[in-house]
PDB file of C-alpha atoms in Angstrom:
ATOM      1  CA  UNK A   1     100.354 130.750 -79.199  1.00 83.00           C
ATOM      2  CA  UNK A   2     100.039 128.615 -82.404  1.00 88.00           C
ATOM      3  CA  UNK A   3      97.176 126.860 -83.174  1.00 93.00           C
ATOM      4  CA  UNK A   4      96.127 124.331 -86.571  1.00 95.00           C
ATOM      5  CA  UNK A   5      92.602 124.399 -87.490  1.00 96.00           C
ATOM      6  CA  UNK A   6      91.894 121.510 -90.356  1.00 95.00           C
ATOM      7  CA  UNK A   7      88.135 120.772 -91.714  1.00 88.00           C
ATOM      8  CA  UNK A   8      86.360 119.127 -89.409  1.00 87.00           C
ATOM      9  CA  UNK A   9      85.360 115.212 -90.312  1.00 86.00           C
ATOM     10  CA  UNK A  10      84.226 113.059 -91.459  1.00 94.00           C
ATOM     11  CA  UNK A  11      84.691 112.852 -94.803  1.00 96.00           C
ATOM     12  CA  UNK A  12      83.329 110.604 -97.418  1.00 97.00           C
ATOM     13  CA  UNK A  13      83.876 110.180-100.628  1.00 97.00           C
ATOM     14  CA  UNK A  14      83.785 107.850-103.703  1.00 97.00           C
ATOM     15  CA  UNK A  15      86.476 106.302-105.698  1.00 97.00           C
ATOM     16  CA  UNK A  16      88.167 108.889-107.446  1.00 97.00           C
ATOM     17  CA  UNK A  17      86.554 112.119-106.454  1.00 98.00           C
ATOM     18  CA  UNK A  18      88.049 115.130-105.673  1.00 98.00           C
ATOM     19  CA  UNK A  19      89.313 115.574-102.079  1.00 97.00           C
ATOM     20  CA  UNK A  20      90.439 119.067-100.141  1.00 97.00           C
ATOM     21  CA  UNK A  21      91.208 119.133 -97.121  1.00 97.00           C
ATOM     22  CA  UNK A  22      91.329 122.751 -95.371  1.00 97.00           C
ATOM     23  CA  UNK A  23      93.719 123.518 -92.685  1.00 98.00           C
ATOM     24  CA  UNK A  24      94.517 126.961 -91.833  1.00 97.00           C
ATOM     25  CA  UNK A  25      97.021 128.046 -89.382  1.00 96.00           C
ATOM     26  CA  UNK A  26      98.057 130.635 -86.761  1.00 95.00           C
ATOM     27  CA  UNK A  27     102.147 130.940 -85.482  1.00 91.00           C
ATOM     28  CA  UNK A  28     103.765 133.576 -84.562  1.00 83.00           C
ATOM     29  CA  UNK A  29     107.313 132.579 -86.173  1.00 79.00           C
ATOM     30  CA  UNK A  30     107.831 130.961 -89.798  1.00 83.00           C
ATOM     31  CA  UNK A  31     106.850 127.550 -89.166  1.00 91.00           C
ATOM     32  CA  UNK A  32     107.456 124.380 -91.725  1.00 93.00           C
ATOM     33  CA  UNK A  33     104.099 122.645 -92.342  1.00 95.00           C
ATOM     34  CA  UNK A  34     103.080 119.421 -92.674  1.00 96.00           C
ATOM     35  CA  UNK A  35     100.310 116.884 -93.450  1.00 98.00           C
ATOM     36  CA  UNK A  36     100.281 113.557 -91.573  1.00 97.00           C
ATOM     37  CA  UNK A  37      98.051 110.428 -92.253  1.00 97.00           C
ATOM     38  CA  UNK A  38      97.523 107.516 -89.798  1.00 96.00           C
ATOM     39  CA  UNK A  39      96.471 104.781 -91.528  1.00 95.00           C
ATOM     40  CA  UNK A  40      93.981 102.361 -89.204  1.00 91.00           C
ATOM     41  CA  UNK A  41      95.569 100.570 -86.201  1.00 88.00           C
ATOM     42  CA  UNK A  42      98.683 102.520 -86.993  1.00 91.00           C
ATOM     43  CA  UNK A  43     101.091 105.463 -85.927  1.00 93.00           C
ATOM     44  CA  UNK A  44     101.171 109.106 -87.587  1.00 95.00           C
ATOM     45  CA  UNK A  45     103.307 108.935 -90.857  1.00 95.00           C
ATOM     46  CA  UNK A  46     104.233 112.300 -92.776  1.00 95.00           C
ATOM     47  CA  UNK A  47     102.559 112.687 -95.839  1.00 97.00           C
ATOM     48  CA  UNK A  48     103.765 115.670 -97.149  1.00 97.00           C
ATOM     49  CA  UNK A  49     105.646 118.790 -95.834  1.00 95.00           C
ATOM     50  CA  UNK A  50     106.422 122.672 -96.850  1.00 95.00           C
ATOM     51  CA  UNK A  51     108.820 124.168 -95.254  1.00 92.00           C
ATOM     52  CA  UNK A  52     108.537 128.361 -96.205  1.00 91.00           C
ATOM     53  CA  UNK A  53     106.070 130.074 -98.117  1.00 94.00           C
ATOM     54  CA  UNK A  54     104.677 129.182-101.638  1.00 95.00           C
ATOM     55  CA  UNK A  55     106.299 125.819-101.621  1.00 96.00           C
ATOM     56  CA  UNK A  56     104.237 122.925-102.579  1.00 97.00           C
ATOM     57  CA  UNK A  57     104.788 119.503-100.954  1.00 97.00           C
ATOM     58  CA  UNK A  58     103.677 116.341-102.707  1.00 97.00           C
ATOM     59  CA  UNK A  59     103.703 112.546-102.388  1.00 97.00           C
ATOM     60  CA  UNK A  60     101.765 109.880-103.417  1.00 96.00           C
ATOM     61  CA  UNK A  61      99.236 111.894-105.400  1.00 97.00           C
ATOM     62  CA  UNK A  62      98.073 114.534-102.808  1.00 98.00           C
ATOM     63  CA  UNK A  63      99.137 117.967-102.586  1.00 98.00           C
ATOM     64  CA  UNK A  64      99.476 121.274-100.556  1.00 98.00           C
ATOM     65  CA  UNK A  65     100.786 124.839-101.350  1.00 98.00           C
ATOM     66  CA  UNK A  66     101.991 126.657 -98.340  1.00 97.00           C
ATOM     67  CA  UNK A  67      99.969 130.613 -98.468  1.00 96.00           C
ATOM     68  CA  UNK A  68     101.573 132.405 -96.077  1.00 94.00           C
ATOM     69  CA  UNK A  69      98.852 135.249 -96.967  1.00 94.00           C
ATOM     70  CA  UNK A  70      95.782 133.170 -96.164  1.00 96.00           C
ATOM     71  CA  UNK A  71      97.511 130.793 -93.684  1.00 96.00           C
ATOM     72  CA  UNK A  72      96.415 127.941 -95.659  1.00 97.00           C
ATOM     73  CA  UNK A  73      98.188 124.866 -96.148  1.00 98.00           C
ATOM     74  CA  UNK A  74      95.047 122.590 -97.593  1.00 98.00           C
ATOM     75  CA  UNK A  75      95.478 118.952 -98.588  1.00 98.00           C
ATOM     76  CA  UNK A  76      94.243 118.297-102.207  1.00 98.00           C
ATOM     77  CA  UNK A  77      93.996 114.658-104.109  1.00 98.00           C
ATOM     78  CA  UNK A  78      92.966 114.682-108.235  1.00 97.00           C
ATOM     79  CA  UNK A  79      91.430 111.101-107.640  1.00 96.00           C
ATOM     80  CA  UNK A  80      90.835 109.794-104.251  1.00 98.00           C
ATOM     81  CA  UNK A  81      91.361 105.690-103.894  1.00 97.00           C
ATOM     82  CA  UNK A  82      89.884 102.910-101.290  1.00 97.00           C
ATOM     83  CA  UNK A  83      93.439 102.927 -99.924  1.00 97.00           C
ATOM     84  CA  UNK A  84      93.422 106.299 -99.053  1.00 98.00           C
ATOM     85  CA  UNK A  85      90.907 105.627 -96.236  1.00 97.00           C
ATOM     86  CA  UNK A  86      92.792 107.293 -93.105  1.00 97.00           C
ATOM     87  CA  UNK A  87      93.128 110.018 -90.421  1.00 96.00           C
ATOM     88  CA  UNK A  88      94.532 112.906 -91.494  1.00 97.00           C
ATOM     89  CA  UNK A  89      96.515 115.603 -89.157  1.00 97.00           C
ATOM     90  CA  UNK A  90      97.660 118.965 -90.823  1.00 97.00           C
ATOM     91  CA  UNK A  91     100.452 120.385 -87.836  1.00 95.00           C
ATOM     92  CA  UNK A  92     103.200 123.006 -87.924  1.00 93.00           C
ATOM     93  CA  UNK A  93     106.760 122.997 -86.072  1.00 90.00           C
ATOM     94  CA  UNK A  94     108.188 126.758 -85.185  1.00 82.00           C
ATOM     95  CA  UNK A  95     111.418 127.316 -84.623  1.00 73.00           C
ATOM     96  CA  UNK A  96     111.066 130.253 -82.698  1.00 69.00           C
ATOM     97  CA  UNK A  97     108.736 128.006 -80.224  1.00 65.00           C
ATOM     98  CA  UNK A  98     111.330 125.511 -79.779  1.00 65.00           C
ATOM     99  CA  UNK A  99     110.580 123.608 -83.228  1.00 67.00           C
ATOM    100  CA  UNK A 100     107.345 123.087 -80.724  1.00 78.00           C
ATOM    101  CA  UNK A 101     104.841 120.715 -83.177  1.00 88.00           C
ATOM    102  CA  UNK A 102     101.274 121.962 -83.036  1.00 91.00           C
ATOM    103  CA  UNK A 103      98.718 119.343 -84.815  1.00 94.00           C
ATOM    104  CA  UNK A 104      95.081 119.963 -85.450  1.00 95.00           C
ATOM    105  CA  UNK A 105      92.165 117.765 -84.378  1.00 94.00           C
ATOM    106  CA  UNK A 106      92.415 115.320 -88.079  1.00 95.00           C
ATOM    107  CA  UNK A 107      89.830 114.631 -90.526  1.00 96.00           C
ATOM    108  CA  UNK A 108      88.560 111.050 -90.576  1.00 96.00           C
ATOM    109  CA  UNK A 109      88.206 110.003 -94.444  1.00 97.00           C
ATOM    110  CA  UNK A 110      86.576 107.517 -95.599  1.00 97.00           C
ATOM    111  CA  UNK A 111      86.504 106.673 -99.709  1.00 97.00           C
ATOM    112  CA  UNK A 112      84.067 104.025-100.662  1.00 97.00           C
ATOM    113  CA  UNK A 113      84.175 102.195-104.289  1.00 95.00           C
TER     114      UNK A 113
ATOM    115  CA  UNK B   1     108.693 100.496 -90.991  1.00 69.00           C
ATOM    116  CA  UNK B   2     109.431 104.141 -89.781  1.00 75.00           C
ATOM    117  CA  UNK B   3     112.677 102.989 -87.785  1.00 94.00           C
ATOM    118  CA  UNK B   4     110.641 104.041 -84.513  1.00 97.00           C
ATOM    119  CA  UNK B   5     109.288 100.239 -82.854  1.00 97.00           C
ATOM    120  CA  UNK B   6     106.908 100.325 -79.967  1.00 97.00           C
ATOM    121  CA  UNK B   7     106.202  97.598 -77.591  1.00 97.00           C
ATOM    122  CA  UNK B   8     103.979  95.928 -76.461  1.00 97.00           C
ATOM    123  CA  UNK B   9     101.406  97.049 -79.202  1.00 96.00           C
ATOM    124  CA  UNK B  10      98.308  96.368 -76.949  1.00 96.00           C
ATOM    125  CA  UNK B  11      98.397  95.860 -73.404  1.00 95.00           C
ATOM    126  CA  UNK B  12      95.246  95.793 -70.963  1.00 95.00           C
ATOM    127  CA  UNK B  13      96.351  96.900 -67.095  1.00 92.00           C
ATOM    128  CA  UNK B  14      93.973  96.738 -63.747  1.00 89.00           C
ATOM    129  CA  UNK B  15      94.231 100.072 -62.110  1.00 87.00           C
ATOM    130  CA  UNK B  16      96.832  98.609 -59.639  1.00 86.00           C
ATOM    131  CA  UNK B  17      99.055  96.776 -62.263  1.00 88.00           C
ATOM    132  CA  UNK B  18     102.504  98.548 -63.042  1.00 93.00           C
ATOM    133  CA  UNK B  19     103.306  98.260 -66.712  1.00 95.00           C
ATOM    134  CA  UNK B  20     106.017  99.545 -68.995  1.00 97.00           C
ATOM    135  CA  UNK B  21     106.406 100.847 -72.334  1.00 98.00           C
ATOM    136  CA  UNK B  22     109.014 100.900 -74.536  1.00 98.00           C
ATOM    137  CA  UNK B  23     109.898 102.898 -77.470  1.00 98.00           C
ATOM    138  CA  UNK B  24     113.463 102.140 -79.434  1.00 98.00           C
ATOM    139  CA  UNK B  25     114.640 104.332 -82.252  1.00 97.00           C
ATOM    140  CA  UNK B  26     117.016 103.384 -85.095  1.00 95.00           C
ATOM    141  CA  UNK B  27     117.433 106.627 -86.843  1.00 94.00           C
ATOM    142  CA  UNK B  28     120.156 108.298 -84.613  1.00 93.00           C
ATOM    143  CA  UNK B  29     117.776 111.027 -83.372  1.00 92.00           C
ATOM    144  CA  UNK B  30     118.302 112.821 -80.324  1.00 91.00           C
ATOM    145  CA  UNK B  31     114.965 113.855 -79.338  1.00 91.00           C
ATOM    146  CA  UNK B  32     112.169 111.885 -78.027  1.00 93.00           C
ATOM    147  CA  UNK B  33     108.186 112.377 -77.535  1.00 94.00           C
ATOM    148  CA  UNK B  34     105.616 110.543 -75.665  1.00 96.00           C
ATOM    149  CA  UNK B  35     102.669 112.154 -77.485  1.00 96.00           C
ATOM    150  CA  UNK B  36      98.529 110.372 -75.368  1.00 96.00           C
ATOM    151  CA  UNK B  37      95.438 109.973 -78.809  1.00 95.00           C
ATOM    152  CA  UNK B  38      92.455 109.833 -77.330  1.00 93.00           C
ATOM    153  CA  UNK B  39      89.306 108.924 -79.452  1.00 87.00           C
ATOM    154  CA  UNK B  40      87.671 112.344 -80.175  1.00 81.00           C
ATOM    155  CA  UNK B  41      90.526 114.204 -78.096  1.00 87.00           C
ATOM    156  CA  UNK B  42      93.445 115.804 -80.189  1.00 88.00           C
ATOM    157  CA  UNK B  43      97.013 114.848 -79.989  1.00 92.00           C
ATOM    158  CA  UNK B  44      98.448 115.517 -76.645  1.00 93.00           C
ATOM    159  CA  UNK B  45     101.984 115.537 -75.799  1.00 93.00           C
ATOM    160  CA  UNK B  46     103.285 114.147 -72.612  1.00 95.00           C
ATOM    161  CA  UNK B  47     107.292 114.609 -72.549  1.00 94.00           C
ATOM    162  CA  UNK B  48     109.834 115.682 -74.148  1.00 92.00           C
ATOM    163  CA  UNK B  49     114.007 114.909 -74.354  1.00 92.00           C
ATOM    164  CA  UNK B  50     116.159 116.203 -76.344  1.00 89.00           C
ATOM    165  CA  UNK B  51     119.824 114.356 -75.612  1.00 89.00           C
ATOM    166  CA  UNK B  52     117.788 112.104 -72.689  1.00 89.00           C
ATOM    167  CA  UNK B  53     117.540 115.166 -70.690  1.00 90.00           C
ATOM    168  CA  UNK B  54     113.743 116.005 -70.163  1.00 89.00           C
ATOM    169  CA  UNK B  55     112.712 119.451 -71.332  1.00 87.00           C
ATOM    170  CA  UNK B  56     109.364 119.194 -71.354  1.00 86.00           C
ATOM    171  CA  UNK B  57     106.775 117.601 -69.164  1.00 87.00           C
ATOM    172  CA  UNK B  58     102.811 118.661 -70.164  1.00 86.00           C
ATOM    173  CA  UNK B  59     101.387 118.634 -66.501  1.00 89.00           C
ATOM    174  CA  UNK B  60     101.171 114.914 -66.817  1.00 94.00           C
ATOM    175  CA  UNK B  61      99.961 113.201 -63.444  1.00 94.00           C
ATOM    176  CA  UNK B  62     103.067 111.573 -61.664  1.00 94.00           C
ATOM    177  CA  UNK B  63     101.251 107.902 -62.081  1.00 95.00           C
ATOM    178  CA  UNK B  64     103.075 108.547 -65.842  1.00 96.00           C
ATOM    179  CA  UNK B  65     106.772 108.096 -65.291  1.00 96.00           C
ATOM    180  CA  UNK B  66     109.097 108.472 -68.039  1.00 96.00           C
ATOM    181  CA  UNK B  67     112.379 107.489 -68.474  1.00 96.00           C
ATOM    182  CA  UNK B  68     115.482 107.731 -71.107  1.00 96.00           C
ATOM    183  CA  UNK B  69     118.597 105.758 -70.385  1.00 95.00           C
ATOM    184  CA  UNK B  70     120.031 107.251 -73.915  1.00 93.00           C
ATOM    185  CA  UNK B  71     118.703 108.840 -76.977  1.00 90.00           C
ATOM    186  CA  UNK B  72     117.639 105.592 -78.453  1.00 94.00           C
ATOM    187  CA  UNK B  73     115.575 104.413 -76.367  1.00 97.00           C
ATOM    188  CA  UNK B  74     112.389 105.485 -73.989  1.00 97.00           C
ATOM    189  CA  UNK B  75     109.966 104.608 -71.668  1.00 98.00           C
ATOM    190  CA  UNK B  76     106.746 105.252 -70.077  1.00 98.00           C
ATOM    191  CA  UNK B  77     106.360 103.288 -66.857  1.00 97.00           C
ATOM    192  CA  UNK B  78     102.791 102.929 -65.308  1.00 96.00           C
ATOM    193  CA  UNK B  79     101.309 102.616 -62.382  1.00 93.00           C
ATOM    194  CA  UNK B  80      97.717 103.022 -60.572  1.00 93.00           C
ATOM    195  CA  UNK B  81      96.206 103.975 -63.432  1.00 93.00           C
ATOM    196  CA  UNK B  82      92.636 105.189 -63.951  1.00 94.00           C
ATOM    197  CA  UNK B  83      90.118 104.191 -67.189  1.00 93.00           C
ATOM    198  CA  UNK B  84      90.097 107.302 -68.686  1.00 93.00           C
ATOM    199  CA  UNK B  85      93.998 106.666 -69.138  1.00 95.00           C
ATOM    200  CA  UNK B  86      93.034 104.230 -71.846  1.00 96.00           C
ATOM    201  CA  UNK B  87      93.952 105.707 -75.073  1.00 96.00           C
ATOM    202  CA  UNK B  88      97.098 105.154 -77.994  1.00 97.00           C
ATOM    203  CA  UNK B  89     100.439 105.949 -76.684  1.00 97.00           C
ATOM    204  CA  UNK B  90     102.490 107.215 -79.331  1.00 97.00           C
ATOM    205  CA  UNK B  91     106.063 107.797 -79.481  1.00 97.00           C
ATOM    206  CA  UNK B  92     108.068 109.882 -81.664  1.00 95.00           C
ATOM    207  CA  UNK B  93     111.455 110.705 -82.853  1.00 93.00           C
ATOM    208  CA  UNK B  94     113.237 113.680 -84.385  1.00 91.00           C
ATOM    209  CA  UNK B  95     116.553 114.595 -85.024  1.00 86.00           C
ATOM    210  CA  UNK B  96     117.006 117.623 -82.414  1.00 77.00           C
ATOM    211  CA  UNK B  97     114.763 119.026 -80.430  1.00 71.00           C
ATOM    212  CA  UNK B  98     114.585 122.967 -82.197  1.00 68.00           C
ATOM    213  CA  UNK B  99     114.943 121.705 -85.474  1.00 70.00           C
ATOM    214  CA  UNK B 100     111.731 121.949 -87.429  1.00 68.00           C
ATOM    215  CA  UNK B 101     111.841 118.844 -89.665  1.00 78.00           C
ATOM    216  CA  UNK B 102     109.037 116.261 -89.199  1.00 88.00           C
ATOM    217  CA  UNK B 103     108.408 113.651 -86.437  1.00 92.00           C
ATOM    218  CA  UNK B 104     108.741 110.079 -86.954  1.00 93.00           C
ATOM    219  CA  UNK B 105     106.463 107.753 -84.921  1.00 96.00           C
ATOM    220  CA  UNK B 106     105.848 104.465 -83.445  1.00 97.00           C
ATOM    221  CA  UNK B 107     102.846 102.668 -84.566  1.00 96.00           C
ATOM    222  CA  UNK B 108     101.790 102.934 -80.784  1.00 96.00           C
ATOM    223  CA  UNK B 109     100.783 101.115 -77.935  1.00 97.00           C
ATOM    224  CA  UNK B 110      97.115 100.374 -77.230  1.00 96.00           C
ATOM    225  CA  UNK B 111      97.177 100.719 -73.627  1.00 96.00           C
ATOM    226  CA  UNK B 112      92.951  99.671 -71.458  1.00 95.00           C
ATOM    227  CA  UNK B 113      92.910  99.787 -68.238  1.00 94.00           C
ATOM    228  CA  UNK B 114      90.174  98.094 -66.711  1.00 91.00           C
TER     229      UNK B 114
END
């Protein structure tokens, strides 16, 4: 079956470090991939989102290449802010599973100024 | 505003209390998700419609009762519930059920039961 692994939390960082977040991926179809963030006392939003291999997906300043020959899809920031404080879920969706959406455990971040 | 609105946002239930959520989506989806987050537990799914037929149900115990009158709208109804049923109830949207775009959620529901 599929399965998401993402770095395991928490993470902490200052204002505007570098941030990666790993998430690596098993599925035995060509799934899309995506990066959620829940933001506290709030619902999953997307983030970001690849949908075949070697595309990039990008939005407010973070970042992930899809590497269909690592099954990588890690989350990268240049400069990390307060704001960006969150949970953060890395997930697929396979079409040949039924568009079936497969998240991983999220990484708890915490930035501090 | 993701154009998926939960209600209530918090709600605290006795174990023999029979509660209701709702979930309304404005986005002309067809697909609906009732997805349990519990602290330190990953992201489970509950149900599944796609065109308010259910095609998936995750061996959720019967005191979970779903329901959707039409594609917009969903609900969990509740009844003798146990603590460890506390958690966020989130629900989610997508356009078909198959498709492999992203889901759009509800800010959730906060459900305790004491």
């Amino acid at each position: 079956g599929n399965s998401v692994t993402q770095m395991e939390g928490p993470v902490t960082l200052s204002e505007e470090a570098f941030l990666t977040i790993n998430c690596t991926y098993t599925a035995t179809g060509y799934p899309s991939l995506f990066w959620y963030v829940q933001y506290p006392g709030e619902g999953l939003q997307l983030l970001l989102k690849a949908t075949k291999a070697d595309d990039k997906g990008s939005n407010k300043g973070f970042e992930a290449t899809y590497r269909k020959e690592t099954t990588s899809f890690h989350l990268e920031k240049g400069s990390v802010q307060v704001s960006d404080s969150a949970v953060y879920f890395c997930a697929l969706s396979d079409r040949t599973n039924a568009g079936k959406s497969t998240f991983g455990d999220g990484t708890t971040l915490t930035v501090k100024p | 505003e993701t154009g998926v609105t939960q209600t209530p946002r918090h709600l605290v239930m006795g174990m023999t209390n029979k509660k209701s959520l709702k979930c309304e989506q404005h986005l002309g989806h067809n697909a609906m998700y009732w997805y349990k987050q519990s602290a330190k537990k990953p992201l489970e799914l509950m149900f599944v419609y796609n065109f308010k037929e259910q095609t998936e149900n995750n061996s959720v115990p019967s005191r979970f009762s779903p329901e959707c009158p039409n594609s917009s709208h969903l609900f969990l109804h509740l009844h003798t519930l146990q603590p460890e049923d506390s958690a966020l109830y989130l629900c989610a949207s997508s356009p078909e059920r198959g498709d492999t775009g992203e889901l759009f959620f509800g800010e959730g529901s906060r459900l305790t039961v004491l």
